[in-house]
Structure formats: C-alpha cells, structure tokens
Coordinates of C-alpha atoms in Angstrom, one line a residue:
Chain I
M1 CA -14.1 29.4 -49.3
L2 CA -17.5 29.1 -50.7
G3 CA -16.9 29.8 -54.0
G4 CA -18.3 28.3 -57.2
D5 CA -20.8 26.2 -54.5
I6 CA -24.1 27.3 -56.3
R7 CA -25.7 26.3 -53.4
M8 CA -24.6 29.6 -51.8
E9 CA -26.3 31.7 -54.3
Q10 CA -29.7 30.7 -52.5
V11 CA -28.7 31.7 -48.8
T12 CA -26.6 34.2 -46.7
L13 CA -24.8 34.5 -43.8
A14 CA -25.2 36.4 -40.7
A15 CA -22.8 38.3 -38.5
G16 CA -21.0 34.8 -36.6
E17 CA -22.1 32.5 -38.8
R18 CA -20.6 29.8 -40.8
L19 CA -20.7 27.1 -42.7
D20 CA -19.6 23.4 -41.0
R21 CA -19.5 20.3 -42.6
L22 CA -21.7 17.7 -41.2
G23 CA -20.2 14.6 -40.6
F24 CA -19.3 12.6 -43.9
Q25 CA -22.3 12.8 -46.3
G26 CA -21.2 15.5 -47.9
L27 CA -23.9 18.4 -46.0
R28 CA -23.4 21.2 -44.3
I29 CA -24.6 22.8 -42.0
I30 CA -24.9 26.7 -40.6
Q31 CA -23.6 27.4 -37.0
N32 CA -22.9 30.1 -34.9
P33 CA -20.8 29.1 -32.7
T34 CA -21.7 31.8 -30.3
K35 CA -25.2 30.9 -30.1
F36 CA -25.7 27.1 -31.2
K37 CA -23.9 24.4 -32.1
F38 CA -24.6 20.8 -32.8
T39 CA -23.2 18.5 -30.6
I40 CA -21.6 14.4 -30.8
D41 CA -25.5 13.7 -29.5
A42 CA -27.5 14.2 -32.9
F43 CA -25.3 11.6 -34.4
L44 CA -26.3 9.0 -32.1
L45 CA -29.7 9.9 -31.4
A46 CA -29.7 9.5 -36.1
A47 CA -28.0 6.1 -34.8
L48 CA -31.0 4.3 -33.5
V49 CA -33.8 6.1 -35.8
E50 CA -33.9 3.1 -39.2
H51 CA -33.8 4.1 -42.4
R52 CA -37.5 2.8 -44.0
K53 CA -39.1 3.4 -47.8
K54 CA -41.8 7.0 -47.4
L55 CA -40.2 7.8 -44.4
R56 CA -42.4 10.6 -42.0
L57 CA -39.8 11.9 -39.5
L58 CA -41.1 15.0 -37.0
D59 CA -37.7 16.3 -35.3
L60 CA -39.1 18.4 -32.3
G61 CA -37.1 21.0 -31.7
T62 CA -34.7 21.1 -33.7
G63 CA -32.8 23.5 -33.2
G64 CA -30.0 24.9 -36.2
G65 CA -31.9 21.5 -37.7
V66 CA -29.1 18.5 -38.0
L67 CA -30.9 16.3 -37.2
P68 CA -33.7 16.4 -40.2
L69 CA -30.3 16.9 -42.8
L70 CA -28.6 14.3 -41.1
L71 CA -31.8 12.1 -41.5
A72 CA -32.5 13.0 -45.0
G73 CA -29.0 13.0 -46.2
Q74 CA -28.9 9.5 -44.9
N75 CA -32.0 8.5 -46.7
P76 CA -33.8 9.6 -49.8
G77 CA -36.6 8.6 -49.1
L78 CA -36.9 10.7 -46.1
K79 CA -39.5 13.3 -45.4
A80 CA -38.5 15.2 -42.5
W81 CA -40.4 18.1 -40.5
G82 CA -38.0 19.7 -37.7
V83 CA -40.3 22.4 -35.7
E84 CA -38.5 25.2 -33.9
I85 CA -39.5 28.3 -31.0
Q86 CA -36.5 29.9 -31.2
P87 CA -36.8 32.0 -34.6
Q88 CA -33.0 33.2 -35.4
L89 CA -32.6 28.6 -34.9
A90 CA -35.4 28.6 -37.4
D91 CA -34.1 30.4 -39.5
M92 CA -30.2 28.8 -40.3
A93 CA -32.2 25.5 -39.9
R94 CA -33.8 26.5 -43.2
R95 CA -30.8 28.2 -44.8
S96 CA -29.0 24.6 -44.1
V97 CA -31.7 23.1 -45.4
L98 CA -31.2 25.4 -48.3
V99 CA -27.6 24.7 -48.9
N100 CA -28.1 21.0 -49.1
N101 CA -30.5 21.2 -51.7
L102 CA -33.2 19.3 -49.7
A103 CA -35.5 21.2 -49.5
A104 CA -38.2 18.7 -50.7
Q105 CA -37.6 16.2 -48.1
V106 CA -37.5 18.8 -45.2
D107 CA -39.9 21.5 -43.8
I108 CA -38.9 23.9 -41.3
I109 CA -41.3 25.0 -39.0
E110 CA -41.5 27.5 -36.8
E111 CA -43.4 26.8 -33.7
D112 CA -44.2 26.5 -30.2
L113 CA -44.1 22.0 -29.9
K114 CA -47.0 22.8 -27.3
K115 CA -49.2 24.1 -29.5
L116 CA -48.3 21.4 -32.0
P117 CA -50.2 19.9 -34.5
K118 CA -51.3 23.5 -36.6
K119 CA -50.4 22.2 -39.6
L120 CA -49.2 18.7 -38.8
L121 CA -51.4 16.0 -38.4
L122 CA -52.2 14.5 -35.3
N123 CA -50.6 10.5 -34.9
S124 CA -49.2 10.8 -38.9
F125 CA -45.5 10.6 -38.3
D126 CA -43.2 7.2 -39.1
D127 CA -40.4 8.5 -36.6
V128 CA -40.4 11.7 -33.4
I129 CA -37.5 12.0 -32.0
A130 CA -36.0 15.0 -30.1
N131 CA -33.1 15.6 -28.5
P132 CA -34.8 18.1 -25.9
P133 CA -33.3 20.5 -23.5
F134 CA -31.3 19.0 -20.9
Y135 CA -31.0 20.6 -18.0
P136 CA -34.3 22.1 -15.7
V137 CA -35.0 25.6 -15.2
G138 CA -32.5 26.7 -12.1
K139 CA -29.9 23.2 -12.2
G140 CA -27.0 25.0 -13.3
V141 CA -25.7 28.8 -14.4
I142 CA -28.3 29.9 -17.6
S143 CA -26.4 31.7 -20.9
E144 CA -27.1 34.6 -21.2
N145 CA -27.1 34.0 -24.5
D146 CA -31.4 33.2 -25.5
A147 CA -30.2 30.6 -28.3
L148 CA -27.9 28.8 -26.5
A149 CA -29.6 28.9 -23.3
G150 CA -33.4 28.1 -24.9
A151 CA -31.4 25.2 -26.3
K152 CA -30.3 23.7 -23.0
F153 CA -32.5 24.6 -20.2
E154 CA -36.5 23.8 -20.0
I155 CA -36.8 27.8 -20.7
H156 CA -39.6 26.8 -23.2
C157 CA -40.4 23.7 -22.7
T158 CA -39.9 21.3 -20.6
L159 CA -39.0 17.6 -21.0
A160 CA -42.8 16.3 -20.2
D161 CA -44.4 18.8 -22.8
V162 CA -42.0 17.1 -25.5
I163 CA -42.9 14.0 -24.5
K164 CA -46.6 14.4 -24.5
T165 CA -46.6 15.8 -27.7
A166 CA -44.4 13.3 -29.2
A167 CA -47.7 11.1 -28.2
R168 CA -49.6 12.5 -29.9
M169 CA -48.1 13.0 -33.5
V170 CA -46.1 10.3 -33.3
K171 CA -48.1 6.8 -35.6
G172 CA -49.7 4.2 -33.3
N173 CA -47.0 1.4 -35.1
G174 CA -44.4 4.1 -35.3
R175 CA -41.7 5.1 -33.0
V176 CA -40.2 8.0 -30.5
A177 CA -36.6 8.5 -30.0
L178 CA -34.8 10.6 -27.6
V179 CA -31.7 11.8 -26.4
L180 CA -31.2 13.0 -22.8
P181 CA -28.6 12.8 -19.9
A182 CA -28.4 9.9 -18.5
Q183 CA -29.3 11.1 -15.0
R184 CA -32.6 11.5 -15.9
L185 CA -33.1 8.3 -16.8
G186 CA -36.0 7.5 -14.0
E187 CA -38.0 10.5 -15.0
L188 CA -37.9 9.8 -18.7
M189 CA -39.1 5.7 -17.7
V190 CA -41.6 7.7 -15.8
L191 CA -42.6 10.5 -18.6
L192 CA -42.9 7.5 -20.9
A193 CA -45.0 5.6 -18.9
Q194 CA -47.5 9.1 -18.4
V195 CA -48.8 9.0 -21.8
H196 CA -49.0 5.2 -22.8
L197 CA -45.5 5.0 -24.4
T198 CA -43.5 1.7 -24.5
P199 CA -39.7 2.0 -23.8
K200 CA -38.3 -0.3 -26.1
L201 CA -35.1 0.0 -26.7
L202 CA -32.0 1.7 -24.1
C203 CA -28.9 2.8 -24.9
L204 CA -26.4 4.0 -22.7
V205 CA -23.6 6.2 -23.7
Y206 CA -20.5 7.0 -21.6
P207 CA -17.5 9.0 -22.6
K208 CA -15.6 6.4 -21.1
A209 CA -15.3 2.7 -20.8
A210 CA -14.9 3.4 -16.8
T211 CA -16.4 6.7 -16.8
S212 CA -20.5 6.7 -15.6
A213 CA -22.9 7.1 -18.2
N214 CA -23.3 11.0 -19.7
L215 CA -26.0 10.1 -21.8
V216 CA -29.4 7.5 -23.0
L217 CA -30.7 6.5 -26.2
V218 CA -34.1 5.7 -25.5
R219 CA -36.6 4.4 -28.5
A220 CA -40.1 3.8 -27.3
C221 CA -43.4 2.9 -28.9
P222 CA -47.2 3.7 -28.3
G223 CA -49.6 1.0 -26.5
T224 CA -48.7 -1.3 -23.2
G225 CA -46.4 -4.6 -23.1
A226 CA -43.2 -5.3 -21.8
G227 CA -39.5 -6.2 -23.4
L228 CA -37.3 -3.8 -23.1
K229 CA -33.8 -4.4 -24.8
V230 CA -30.7 -2.8 -23.1
L231 CA -28.3 -2.7 -26.4
P232 CA -24.5 -2.9 -26.0
P233 CA -22.7 0.1 -24.1
V234 CA -21.6 2.9 -26.2
F235 CA -17.9 4.2 -25.4
V236 CA -17.0 7.5 -27.0
Y237 CA -13.1 7.6 -25.8
G238 CA -10.7 4.8 -25.9
A239 CA -8.1 4.9 -23.3
D240 CA -6.1 6.1 -25.8
M241 CA -8.7 9.7 -25.7
Q242 CA -9.4 9.4 -29.4
Y243 CA -12.7 7.9 -30.4
T244 CA -13.7 4.8 -30.4
D245 CA -14.5 2.9 -33.4
R246 CA -17.4 2.4 -32.3
M247 CA -18.3 5.9 -32.7
R248 CA -16.0 6.5 -36.0
Q249 CA -18.5 4.7 -37.1
I250 CA -21.8 6.2 -36.1
F251 CA -20.1 9.6 -37.2
H252 CA -20.4 8.2 -41.0
G253 CA -23.7 6.9 -40.6
A254 CA -23.5 3.8 -38.8
K255 CA -26.8 2.7 -36.9
L256 CA -26.8 0.6 -33.7
D257 CA -27.0 -2.9 -33.9
I258 CA -30.7 -3.9 -32.3
S259 CA -30.3 -7.3 -33.5
K260 CA -27.9 -7.9 -30.3
Chain D
M1 CA -16.3 -34.8 2.8
L2 CA -16.9 -33.4 5.6
G3 CA -15.5 -35.3 7.9
G4 CA -14.7 -33.3 11.2
D5 CA -15.9 -29.4 9.8
I6 CA -17.9 -29.1 14.2
R7 CA -20.4 -26.7 12.0
M8 CA -22.0 -29.6 10.4
E9 CA -23.0 -31.6 14.0
Q10 CA -25.5 -28.9 14.0
V11 CA -27.5 -29.2 11.2
T12 CA -27.9 -32.4 9.4
L13 CA -28.4 -32.3 5.1
A14 CA -31.5 -33.7 3.8
A15 CA -32.1 -35.8 0.9
G16 CA -30.9 -34.0 -2.6
E17 CA -28.8 -31.4 -0.3
R18 CA -25.8 -30.5 -0.1
L19 CA -23.2 -28.0 1.1
D20 CA -21.7 -25.5 -1.3
R21 CA -18.9 -23.0 -1.1
L22 CA -20.0 -19.3 -1.3
G23 CA -17.0 -16.9 -2.6
F24 CA -14.1 -16.9 -1.1
Q25 CA -14.6 -16.2 2.2
G26 CA -15.1 -19.5 4.0
L27 CA -18.7 -19.2 3.9
R28 CA -20.6 -22.2 2.8
I29 CA -24.0 -22.6 1.6
I30 CA -26.9 -25.6 2.3
Q31 CA -28.2 -25.7 -1.5
N32 CA -31.2 -28.0 -3.0
P33 CA -29.5 -28.1 -7.5
T34 CA -32.8 -29.7 -7.9
K35 CA -35.2 -27.0 -6.1
F36 CA -32.9 -23.5 -5.8
K37 CA -29.0 -22.4 -6.0
F38 CA -28.0 -18.9 -5.9
T39 CA -26.5 -17.3 -9.3
I40 CA -24.7 -14.8 -10.0
D41 CA -27.1 -11.9 -9.3
A42 CA -26.0 -12.7 -5.8
F43 CA -22.6 -11.6 -5.9
L44 CA -23.3 -8.3 -8.5
L45 CA -26.4 -7.0 -6.2
A46 CA -24.2 -7.6 -2.2
A47 CA -21.4 -5.2 -4.2
L48 CA -23.9 -2.4 -4.6
V49 CA -24.5 -3.0 -0.2
E50 CA -21.2 -0.7 0.7
H51 CA -19.8 -1.7 4.2
R52 CA -20.7 0.9 7.3
K53 CA -20.8 0.5 11.2
K54 CA -23.8 -1.6 12.8
L55 CA -25.8 -1.7 9.4
R56 CA -29.2 -3.3 10.0
L57 CA -30.5 -5.2 6.2
L58 CA -33.6 -6.3 5.0
D59 CA -34.1 -8.8 2.3
L60 CA -36.9 -9.9 0.7
G61 CA -37.5 -12.8 -0.7
T62 CA -34.2 -14.6 0.7
G63 CA -34.5 -17.6 -1.0
G64 CA -31.7 -20.2 0.2
G65 CA -30.6 -17.2 2.1
V66 CA -27.1 -16.9 -0.5
L67 CA -27.8 -12.4 0.7
P68 CA -27.6 -12.1 4.1
L69 CA -24.6 -14.7 4.5
L70 CA -22.4 -13.7 2.0
L71 CA -23.4 -9.4 3.5
A72 CA -22.6 -10.4 6.9
G73 CA -19.8 -12.9 6.2
Q74 CA -18.0 -9.7 4.4
N75 CA -18.9 -7.4 7.8
P76 CA -19.0 -8.4 10.9
G77 CA -21.2 -5.2 12.1
L78 CA -24.3 -6.5 9.8
K79 CA -27.1 -7.4 11.4
A80 CA -28.9 -9.1 8.5
W81 CA -32.6 -9.9 8.5
G82 CA -33.7 -12.5 5.7
V83 CA -37.1 -12.7 4.3
E84 CA -38.6 -15.9 2.3
I85 CA -42.1 -17.4 2.0
Q86 CA -41.4 -20.9 1.0
P87 CA -40.7 -23.3 4.3
Q88 CA -38.4 -25.2 2.7
L89 CA -36.2 -22.3 2.1
A90 CA -36.9 -20.3 5.0
D91 CA -35.3 -23.8 6.3
M92 CA -32.2 -24.4 3.8
A93 CA -31.3 -20.9 5.5
R94 CA -31.5 -21.0 8.8
R95 CA -29.2 -24.4 8.5
S96 CA -27.2 -22.3 6.8
V97 CA -26.6 -19.8 8.9
L98 CA -25.4 -22.2 11.6
V99 CA -22.9 -23.9 9.2
N100 CA -21.4 -20.5 8.9
N101 CA -22.0 -19.8 12.1
L102 CA -23.4 -16.7 12.0
A103 CA -27.4 -16.4 13.9
A104 CA -26.1 -13.6 16.1
Q105 CA -25.8 -11.5 12.7
V106 CA -28.7 -13.5 10.9
D107 CA -32.7 -14.5 11.5
I108 CA -35.1 -16.0 8.7
I109 CA -37.9 -15.2 9.3
E110 CA -40.5 -17.8 7.5
E111 CA -42.9 -15.2 6.8
D112 CA -44.9 -13.3 3.8
L113 CA -43.3 -10.2 2.6
K114 CA -46.5 -8.5 1.5
K115 CA -47.8 -9.1 5.4
L116 CA -44.1 -7.4 7.2
P117 CA -43.7 -6.2 9.7
K118 CA -45.0 -8.6 12.3
K119 CA -41.3 -9.1 14.5
L120 CA -39.3 -6.1 12.4
L121 CA -39.8 -1.9 13.1
L122 CA -41.5 -0.2 10.0
N123 CA -38.7 1.8 8.4
S124 CA -35.9 0.4 10.6
F125 CA -33.8 -0.7 8.0
D126 CA -30.4 1.3 6.2
D127 CA -30.7 -1.5 3.6
V128 CA -33.7 -3.3 2.0
I129 CA -32.2 -5.0 -0.3
A130 CA -34.0 -8.4 -2.7
N131 CA -33.7 -10.0 -5.8
P132 CA -36.9 -10.5 -6.9
P133 CA -39.5 -12.9 -8.8
F134 CA -37.5 -12.2 -12.0
Y135 CA -41.1 -13.0 -14.3
P136 CA -44.1 -12.4 -14.7
V137 CA -46.4 -15.2 -14.7
G138 CA -47.7 -15.9 -18.1
K139 CA -44.0 -15.6 -19.0
G140 CA -42.7 -18.8 -20.0
V141 CA -42.4 -21.8 -19.1
I142 CA -43.2 -22.6 -15.2
S143 CA -41.4 -25.3 -13.3
E144 CA -43.1 -27.6 -11.8
N145 CA -40.3 -27.8 -9.0
D146 CA -42.6 -25.3 -6.3
A147 CA -39.6 -23.7 -4.4
L148 CA -37.8 -22.7 -8.4
A149 CA -41.2 -21.3 -9.1
G150 CA -42.0 -19.1 -6.4
A151 CA -38.2 -17.8 -6.3
K152 CA -38.0 -17.3 -10.4
F153 CA -41.7 -16.2 -11.2
E154 CA -44.0 -13.9 -9.4
I155 CA -46.2 -16.8 -7.9
H156 CA -45.7 -15.4 -4.5
C157 CA -45.2 -11.9 -4.7
T158 CA -44.8 -9.8 -7.3
L159 CA -42.6 -7.0 -8.3
A160 CA -44.6 -3.8 -7.3
D161 CA -45.4 -6.1 -3.4
V162 CA -41.1 -6.3 -3.4
I163 CA -41.2 -2.1 -3.8
K164 CA -44.0 -1.3 -1.6
T165 CA -42.8 -3.2 1.0
A166 CA -39.1 -2.0 0.7
A167 CA -40.1 1.6 1.3
R168 CA -42.4 1.0 4.4
M169 CA -39.2 -0.9 5.9
V170 CA -36.5 0.9 4.8
K171 CA -35.2 4.5 6.8
G172 CA -36.1 7.5 5.4
N173 CA -32.2 8.0 5.0
G174 CA -31.5 4.4 3.8
R175 CA -31.0 2.6 1.0
V176 CA -33.3 -0.2 -1.4
A177 CA -31.5 -2.0 -3.5
L178 CA -32.4 -4.4 -6.2
V179 CA -30.9 -6.9 -9.4
L180 CA -33.6 -7.3 -11.6
P181 CA -33.4 -8.2 -15.7
A182 CA -32.3 -5.5 -17.8
Q183 CA -36.3 -5.5 -19.6
R184 CA -37.8 -4.3 -16.1
L185 CA -36.2 -1.5 -15.8
G186 CA -39.2 0.6 -17.6
E187 CA -41.1 -1.3 -14.7
L188 CA -38.7 -0.8 -12.2
M189 CA -38.8 3.3 -12.8
V190 CA -42.3 3.6 -12.5
L191 CA -42.9 1.7 -9.6
L192 CA -40.0 3.4 -7.5
A193 CA -41.8 6.5 -8.4
Q194 CA -44.7 5.3 -7.1
V195 CA -43.6 4.9 -3.7
H196 CA -41.4 8.7 -4.2
L197 CA -38.1 6.0 -4.4
T198 CA -35.6 8.3 -6.0
P199 CA -33.4 5.7 -8.3
K200 CA -29.7 7.4 -7.3
L201 CA -27.9 5.0 -9.1
L202 CA -27.8 1.9 -12.0
C203 CA -25.6 -0.3 -13.3
L204 CA -26.1 -2.5 -16.4
V205 CA -24.6 -5.9 -15.9
Y206 CA -24.0 -7.5 -19.8
P207 CA -22.9 -10.7 -20.1
K208 CA -20.4 -9.7 -22.9
A209 CA -19.4 -6.3 -24.2
A210 CA -21.1 -6.5 -27.2
T211 CA -24.9 -8.0 -26.3
S212 CA -27.2 -6.2 -24.8
A213 CA -28.1 -6.3 -20.7
N214 CA -29.2 -8.7 -19.5
L215 CA -29.9 -7.9 -15.6
V216 CA -30.1 -4.3 -14.1
L217 CA -28.4 -2.8 -10.4
V218 CA -30.6 0.1 -8.7
R219 CA -30.3 1.5 -5.6
A220 CA -33.7 4.1 -5.1
C221 CA -33.7 6.4 -1.9
P222 CA -36.5 7.4 -0.4
G223 CA -38.0 10.8 -1.5
T224 CA -37.9 12.9 -4.2
G225 CA -34.6 14.7 -6.4
A226 CA -33.0 13.4 -8.9
G227 CA -29.3 13.1 -9.7
L228 CA -28.7 9.3 -10.9
K229 CA -25.6 7.6 -11.1
V230 CA -25.4 5.0 -14.6
L231 CA -22.5 3.9 -13.1
P232 CA -19.6 2.2 -15.8
P233 CA -21.1 -1.2 -16.8
V234 CA -20.2 -4.3 -15.9
F235 CA -19.4 -7.5 -18.2
V236 CA -19.8 -10.8 -17.3
Y237 CA -17.5 -12.6 -19.5
G238 CA -14.8 -11.3 -21.6
A239 CA -14.0 -12.3 -25.4
D240 CA -12.5 -15.7 -24.6
M241 CA -15.5 -16.5 -22.3
Q242 CA -13.8 -16.4 -19.2
Y243 CA -15.2 -14.3 -16.5
T244 CA -13.8 -10.8 -16.8
D245 CA -11.5 -9.4 -13.9
R246 CA -13.8 -7.1 -12.8
M247 CA -16.3 -10.0 -12.9
R248 CA -13.6 -11.9 -10.5
Q249 CA -13.3 -9.4 -8.0
I250 CA -16.7 -8.8 -7.4
F251 CA -16.9 -12.7 -6.6
H252 CA -13.9 -12.3 -4.2
G253 CA -16.6 -9.4 -2.4
A254 CA -15.2 -6.5 -4.3
K255 CA -18.2 -3.2 -4.5
L256 CA -19.1 -1.3 -6.9
D257 CA -17.2 2.1 -7.7
I258 CA -19.5 5.0 -6.9
S259 CA -17.0 7.6 -7.4
K260 CA -16.8 6.8 -11.2

C-alpha cells in the first residue's frame, strides 16, 4: 500500500503500527491503535489556532504529534515544537514528521514538560497548546497500556502542571489554547487565574444539540482583564448521527469564527 | 383596566407604575418601566430552581421581586425571602406580593445583602439565588436613574459580595444558582472556588444558534468535588427571530432538564 511513496524510505513502521490519513490535507500519521490514536479533540483544538505568519507554537504533551503535524501542514509559516515525555510516542511523532516532510517545521522534544525550558526559551511562543491528560489518577479505570494511560490520565503531569508551563513558555502577547473535558471547566478557570492567564475565548462542544457538553476549548492570554467571549456551540453529530456540517468543516481545517 | 380586581384594594400604584403580567401562571408584577423591569434572565434562572417540598429560598438583590413571585407562584411549598437594598424597589416588590396574595410565601426584606444575616439564619436556605448587577462600575454608561443603575451596576454590591453572602446563607446540602453575563464566566468560577462553592451545573444561553453566548446560568453547591455538567445550550431566538420552543417552555415554567 505504501509502495512508491518516497517518503517511506526514511522511516520504518514498528510492529503494530500503521500509517493513517490525518485530515484532508494529504497528511499522514503513524499510529499504533493499541497504544495511542488521535481523536477529534485535536481537530477541535486546531480550529482555535489561527494562521499567522512566522508563528512559533509549542504543543505540551504532543503524543503522536497530531497537533504540530496538522497545524504545520495547514500553515507553512508555522514552526512547531512538540514536547512528549513518553519515548515510544515521541519516536512515533518524530517518524510522522519525516513521513510528511515537515522536519523543517516540526521538532519533537522528548522531555518532561515540567522541566521546560531546556532547549526552549521562556516566554518565546506565540501559541502554546495542549490536549492534556483528561482524567485525574484515581478517576476511572487506568489502562494497562502505559502509553495510553499516560496520555489519558494525569500520571506524568497534572492539568496544573500543563497550565503553569504554558504560562511560563507563552509570549506576553501570545495565546494559550487547551481542550479539556467540559466537566473540568471550573477547575480550568481557577488554574488559569492562578498563573495570571485570562480566558478570552471559550467554546463548548456537545456530542449532539440536546446532550450536555463533553469538551471545552479555551483560549487564554497572559495578563489580567475581562471580556471572555463564549463562542457559538459546536455540535459534533446531527440528529441523523452523522457529523454536522460544522464538524466536517473543522476536519477540513476550518477555524472557529471568533467574530460571532 | 384593574376595576373589579379585589386584590387591588390592598395596594396602590405610584405614578409611573403599572401592573404587568408575569409569565403564564396568572401572576402580576408592579413595574415602573423608567426604573426597573424584569428581563428574560429571571425566567432562565427560575428554570434552574427545581420544585421541592418545603423549600426555603433566598433571593439576593430581588429588585421588583420577580424571582420570589415566579417561584412561589410555581410551587406552593416554597417559602421565599427577597433581599433588596433599594427602598423604592423593595416597596414595589412588597406590593407585588400583596397583589398576588403571596404574603404567606414571600417576605421582602429591605436590607444590604452584605449585612445579612439579621432576621435570617446563616446556612439555613435550600436555595440561594441571585440575578446580580451585571456590570462593574466603570464599565459602560451608568444610568442616571438610581434604581436602574443599582440593579445593573455594582454600586451597592459586587459579584464577590453576592457570592460570599450566598455561601454564608446556603445550607450545607443546599444550592446556589446565579445568572450572569457569559463574559464573567471565568471570574464567576474563581469567586465560587474562593468560598468553597463547587459548580455542578452550567448552562450557556445564546441569543441565536450562531452567536456567542450572552448569559450563563450556574448552580453551585457547598464543598469541594468535581463533576460539573454543562447542560445543552439554550437558544433564545430561532432563525425566524421568534422565541424558540425551548424559550417558550421556559416562559411557561419549564425547568432545565438536568438529566441530559
């Protein structure tokens, strides 16, 4: 299936790995379905990161690199750094960067985000983003699969760690963007305030129009001030249980309309 | 227009006042359009207060008494206290209680909510609710009309005062419910956490499906813990610029469905 793809000469797939399509821009991503797969959360978060020229972006806990790949693929002016503590995920992410010929735009750094910066400059990023582990340890059944468990549960870092690091790495006029379970919205607002990040945009994501929200997207900026805007809701599925038009647009790289 | 209404023998309308319908349960409310009128916010907040037997409810900053009237009218088992610092609004509210024959269920207390309790017991209310002044002083043009200004701007009390008082007055197993501009959602979450009120339910209200939210409804409970549920969004107007079915149901006394 991959014969003739010159990019594949540079990388090798390990046992259990496969090369999946990533969105609609011709991108591909190496995934191991038993270890870690991206979810729609990544597309939703990408929809909150605007295209600008010469953007320096940092993804905290990049997993298989889905967000740097998506955003670098959308924006040739983007330079992205993805930090991942888990060696097998960082390695997968690095190979996915090669598969997509994005080595000039994306660096994967195997590192504990709590120990940043090392090679990275403090307060130097236009955008710091994260799709952090969703569940506190002790809530729910932790997977026996280490990589998956680390991506889903706060084993390697807590939400507070992610937000503290984001505040340290983002530029004074930059933006922090996160996607989290809607249940953590209250805690999220408190943690942002503790590091003087002010929420500016919020978007609730509902599986369907008549269900409670499962995800919240937030954009916060350094400094104080008010003026939070709660964007129109995003519904993932319609009454017909197919993706809504809005969600399809987001899969195709559409950004959230922050003018509404 | 009021001839023959025996209830009107008990009250007198002052100059500029009129007797308006309040919802669809036969309730009426005295209003002075140049001073203070209820808005749909009151109906939305009432939709978050469930009917239960022998409910003791406190409304902080009751204005013309719209919320105690609405909720007492819906629930004969409810005993409500409405606190209002502005004498002319408290007086209007008291007369509206008489107009509706609800004196056995509703007490209007002219008092500064920051100085509670006086006649009221600490931690004795099942529900503490508020539709507090929306705008910090210094934001926007303050009305020259004192009553209106006091109801819209944080002249007599701040959001922090309201939330602190709510935390002191609510029972340990009670609930605090507020309606606020969506722009203050971040601040709201921080203020709740400061007095150990944990948000349990949140509902965003959007003028239309494709606009940003203008209101947020929140129910918070004393104590720590997580598990915030973000209820399905409420849209006030449809594409036809008429009230949506959901909004009409709320005007008729429907409660938000917290099971979704």
